[in-house]
C-alpha cells in the first residue's frame, strides 16, 4: 500500500480550493518527481478533526510524504505536517494540515461518524470506505489493543490505506472503529485495522502538541 518518491515541499503557490470538502473515505494524492517521472501516491482519509485551532485529516502512517496533498482532481487541500511511522504491527498515523478555506466534515454522504467504538469485539461486522475498493464489509477475526484482523471481504488494495472503518449505529450513522492500514497475504488477504483507541493515543503522544488533544469531528 505504499509507493516511493522524492517529496515536493509546500510552497506559497499552494492555495486552498473553494468548494472542496474533506471527509472520511475521501481519496487523497501526493505527487512527487522521481528519476524525472511523476509518481502519484494514493491513500484515503479515515477521520477529520482539530488540534487547537488547526484542522487536520488523518490517514495511515505509511502514507506520509513531506509536501502538498491534493484531492483526486488535483485540488490542493493541505500538506503532510506530522507522522508516526508504522513498526511491524504497531501502526502510526499521518496528519494532513488543512488549508484555511477548505471545508471539513465527518459525513460520508447519507450518514457520517457520530460516535466511537473503543472496544470492538470478535465476530462483529465492520465496514469501510476506501478510495480504491469503495464500500465493503467484513467481520473481525482477531483483536488486540494494537490491531484488528478482519475477513478479506472488508477489502484492502493500494490506495485504501487510511480508509475509515466503522459499524452502523442505531441512530442511522456510524461508530468509528479505526483506519485500514494493511492486508496480510499469509492470512488470506485479511484486512488489518488500526483501532481507534490506539490511533488516538498515538496522535496525542506524537502529534503536534501535548497541550491540545486531537478532537475528532462528528455529524
CSV table of N, CA, C and O in Angstrom, one decimal, residues 15-24 26 28 45 47-49 55-57 71 75-78 96-107 217:
chain,number,residue,atom,x,y,z
A,15,UNK,N,-2.5,26.9,-2.6
A,15,UNK,CA,-3.6,27.6,-2.0
A,15,UNK,C,-4.8,26.7,-1.9
A,15,UNK,O,-5.0,25.7,-2.7
A,16,UNK,N,-5.7,27.0,-1.0
A,16,UNK,CA,-6.9,26.1,-0.9
A,16,UNK,C,-7.8,26.4,-2.0
A,16,UNK,O,-7.8,27.4,-2.7
A,17,UNK,N,-8.6,25.4,-2.4
A,17,UNK,CA,-9.5,25.4,-3.5
A,17,UNK,C,-11.0,25.6,-3.0
A,17,UNK,O,-11.4,24.7,-2.2
A,18,UNK,N,-11.7,26.6,-3.4
A,18,UNK,CA,-13.1,26.7,-2.9
A,18,UNK,C,-13.9,25.5,-3.3
A,18,UNK,O,-13.7,24.8,-4.3
A,19,UNK,N,-14.9,25.2,-2.5
A,19,UNK,CA,-15.9,24.2,-2.7
A,19,UNK,C,-15.3,22.8,-2.6
A,19,UNK,O,-15.9,21.8,-3.1
A,20,UNK,N,-14.1,22.6,-2.0
A,20,UNK,CA,-13.6,21.3,-1.7
A,20,UNK,C,-13.9,21.0,-0.2
A,20,UNK,O,-13.5,21.8,0.6
A,21,UNK,N,-14.5,19.8,0.0
A,21,UNK,CA,-14.8,19.4,1.4
A,21,UNK,C,-14.1,18.1,1.7
A,21,UNK,O,-14.3,17.1,1.0
A,22,UNK,N,-13.3,18.1,2.7
A,22,UNK,CA,-12.6,16.9,3.2
A,22,UNK,C,-13.4,16.1,4.1
A,22,UNK,O,-14.1,16.6,5.0
A,23,UNK,N,-13.5,14.8,3.9
A,23,UNK,CA,-14.3,13.9,4.6
A,23,UNK,C,-13.8,12.5,4.7
A,23,UNK,O,-12.9,12.1,3.9
A,24,UNK,N,-14.2,11.7,5.7
A,24,UNK,CA,-13.7,10.3,5.8
A,24,UNK,C,-14.1,9.5,4.5
A,24,UNK,O,-15.2,9.7,4.0
A,26,UNK,N,-12.5,9.9,1.7
A,26,UNK,CA,-12.1,10.7,0.5
A,26,UNK,C,-10.7,10.3,0.0
A,26,UNK,O,-9.8,10.0,0.8
A,28,UNK,N,-7.1,10.8,-1.4
A,28,UNK,CA,-6.0,11.9,-1.4
A,28,UNK,C,-4.8,11.4,-2.2
A,28,UNK,O,-4.6,10.2,-2.3
A,45,UNK,N,-8.6,9.2,3.4
A,45,UNK,CA,-8.8,9.8,4.7
A,45,UNK,C,-9.7,9.0,5.6
A,45,UNK,O,-10.7,8.5,5.2
A,47,UNK,N,-10.4,10.0,9.1
A,47,UNK,CA,-11.0,10.8,10.1
A,47,UNK,C,-10.6,12.3,9.9
A,47,UNK,O,-9.6,12.6,9.4
A,48,UNK,N,-11.5,13.2,10.4
A,48,UNK,CA,-11.2,14.6,10.4
A,48,UNK,C,-11.3,15.1,11.8
A,48,UNK,O,-12.0,14.6,12.7
A,49,UNK,N,-10.6,16.2,12.1
A,49,UNK,CA,-10.7,16.8,13.4
A,49,UNK,C,-9.8,18.0,13.6
A,49,UNK,O,-9.3,18.6,12.6
A,55,UNK,N,-6.9,22.5,11.8
A,55,UNK,CA,-7.7,21.4,11.4
A,55,UNK,C,-6.9,20.4,10.6
A,55,UNK,O,-6.0,20.7,9.8
A,56,UNK,N,-7.3,19.1,10.8
A,56,UNK,CA,-6.5,18.0,10.2
A,56,UNK,C,-7.4,16.9,9.6
A,56,UNK,O,-8.5,16.8,10.0
A,57,UNK,N,-6.7,16.2,8.7
A,57,UNK,CA,-7.3,14.9,8.3
A,57,UNK,C,-6.3,13.9,8.6
A,57,UNK,O,-5.1,14.1,8.6
A,71,UNK,N,-6.8,16.5,-3.6
A,71,UNK,CA,-7.9,15.5,-3.8
A,71,UNK,C,-7.6,14.8,-5.1
A,71,UNK,O,-6.6,15.0,-5.7
A,75,UNK,N,-6.9,19.2,-6.7
A,75,UNK,CA,-7.1,20.4,-5.9
A,75,UNK,C,-6.3,20.3,-4.6
A,75,UNK,O,-6.5,19.4,-3.8
A,76,UNK,N,-5.4,21.3,-4.3
A,76,UNK,CA,-4.7,21.2,-3.0
A,76,UNK,C,-5.6,21.3,-1.8
A,76,UNK,O,-6.5,22.2,-1.8
A,77,UNK,N,-5.4,20.5,-0.8
A,77,UNK,CA,-6.2,20.6,0.4
A,77,UNK,C,-5.4,20.9,1.6
A,77,UNK,O,-5.9,21.3,2.7
A,78,UNK,N,-4.1,20.6,1.5
A,78,UNK,CA,-3.2,20.9,2.7
A,78,UNK,C,-1.9,20.2,2.5
A,78,UNK,O,-1.5,20.0,1.3
A,96,UNK,N,-2.6,15.4,8.0
A,96,UNK,CA,-2.6,16.4,6.9
A,96,UNK,C,-3.2,17.7,7.5
A,96,UNK,O,-4.3,17.8,7.9
A,97,UNK,N,-2.4,18.8,7.5
A,97,UNK,CA,-2.8,20.1,8.0
A,97,UNK,C,-3.6,20.7,6.8
A,97,UNK,O,-3.1,20.9,5.7
A,98,UNK,N,-4.8,21.0,7.1
A,98,UNK,CA,-5.7,21.5,6.0
A,98,UNK,C,-5.6,23.0,5.9
A,98,UNK,O,-5.4,23.8,6.9
A,99,UNK,N,-5.6,23.5,4.6
A,99,UNK,CA,-5.6,24.9,4.3
A,99,UNK,C,-6.8,25.6,4.9
A,99,UNK,O,-7.9,25.0,4.9
A,100,UNK,N,-6.7,26.9,5.2
A,100,UNK,CA,-7.9,27.7,5.5
A,100,UNK,C,-8.8,27.8,4.3
A,100,UNK,O,-8.3,27.9,3.1
A,101,UNK,N,-10.0,27.7,4.5
A,101,UNK,CA,-11.0,27.8,3.4
A,101,UNK,C,-11.5,26.5,2.9
A,101,UNK,O,-12.4,26.4,2.1
A,102,UNK,N,-10.8,25.4,3.3
A,102,UNK,CA,-11.2,24.1,2.9
A,102,UNK,C,-12.3,23.6,3.8
A,102,UNK,O,-12.3,23.8,5.0
A,103,UNK,N,-13.4,23.1,3.2
A,103,UNK,CA,-14.5,22.5,4.0
A,103,UNK,C,-14.1,21.2,4.7
A,103,UNK,O,-13.3,20.5,4.2
A,104,UNK,N,-14.6,21.0,5.9
A,104,UNK,CA,-14.3,19.7,6.6
A,104,UNK,C,-15.6,19.2,7.2
A,104,UNK,O,-16.4,19.9,7.7
A,105,UNK,N,-15.8,17.9,7.1
A,105,UNK,CA,-17.0,17.2,7.6
A,105,UNK,C,-16.7,15.8,8.1
A,105,UNK,O,-15.7,15.3,7.7
A,106,UNK,N,-17.6,15.3,8.9
A,106,UNK,CA,-17.5,13.9,9.3
A,106,UNK,C,-18.5,13.0,8.6
A,106,UNK,O,-18.6,11.8,8.8
A,107,UNK,N,-19.2,13.6,7.6
A,107,UNK,CA,-20.2,12.9,6.8
A,107,UNK,C,-19.5,12.2,5.7
A,107,UNK,O,-18.6,12.6,5.1
A,217,UNK,N,-14.1,15.2,14.6
A,217,UNK,CA,-15.3,15.8,14.1
A,217,UNK,C,-16.4,14.7,14.0
A,217,UNK,O,-16.1,13.6,13.6
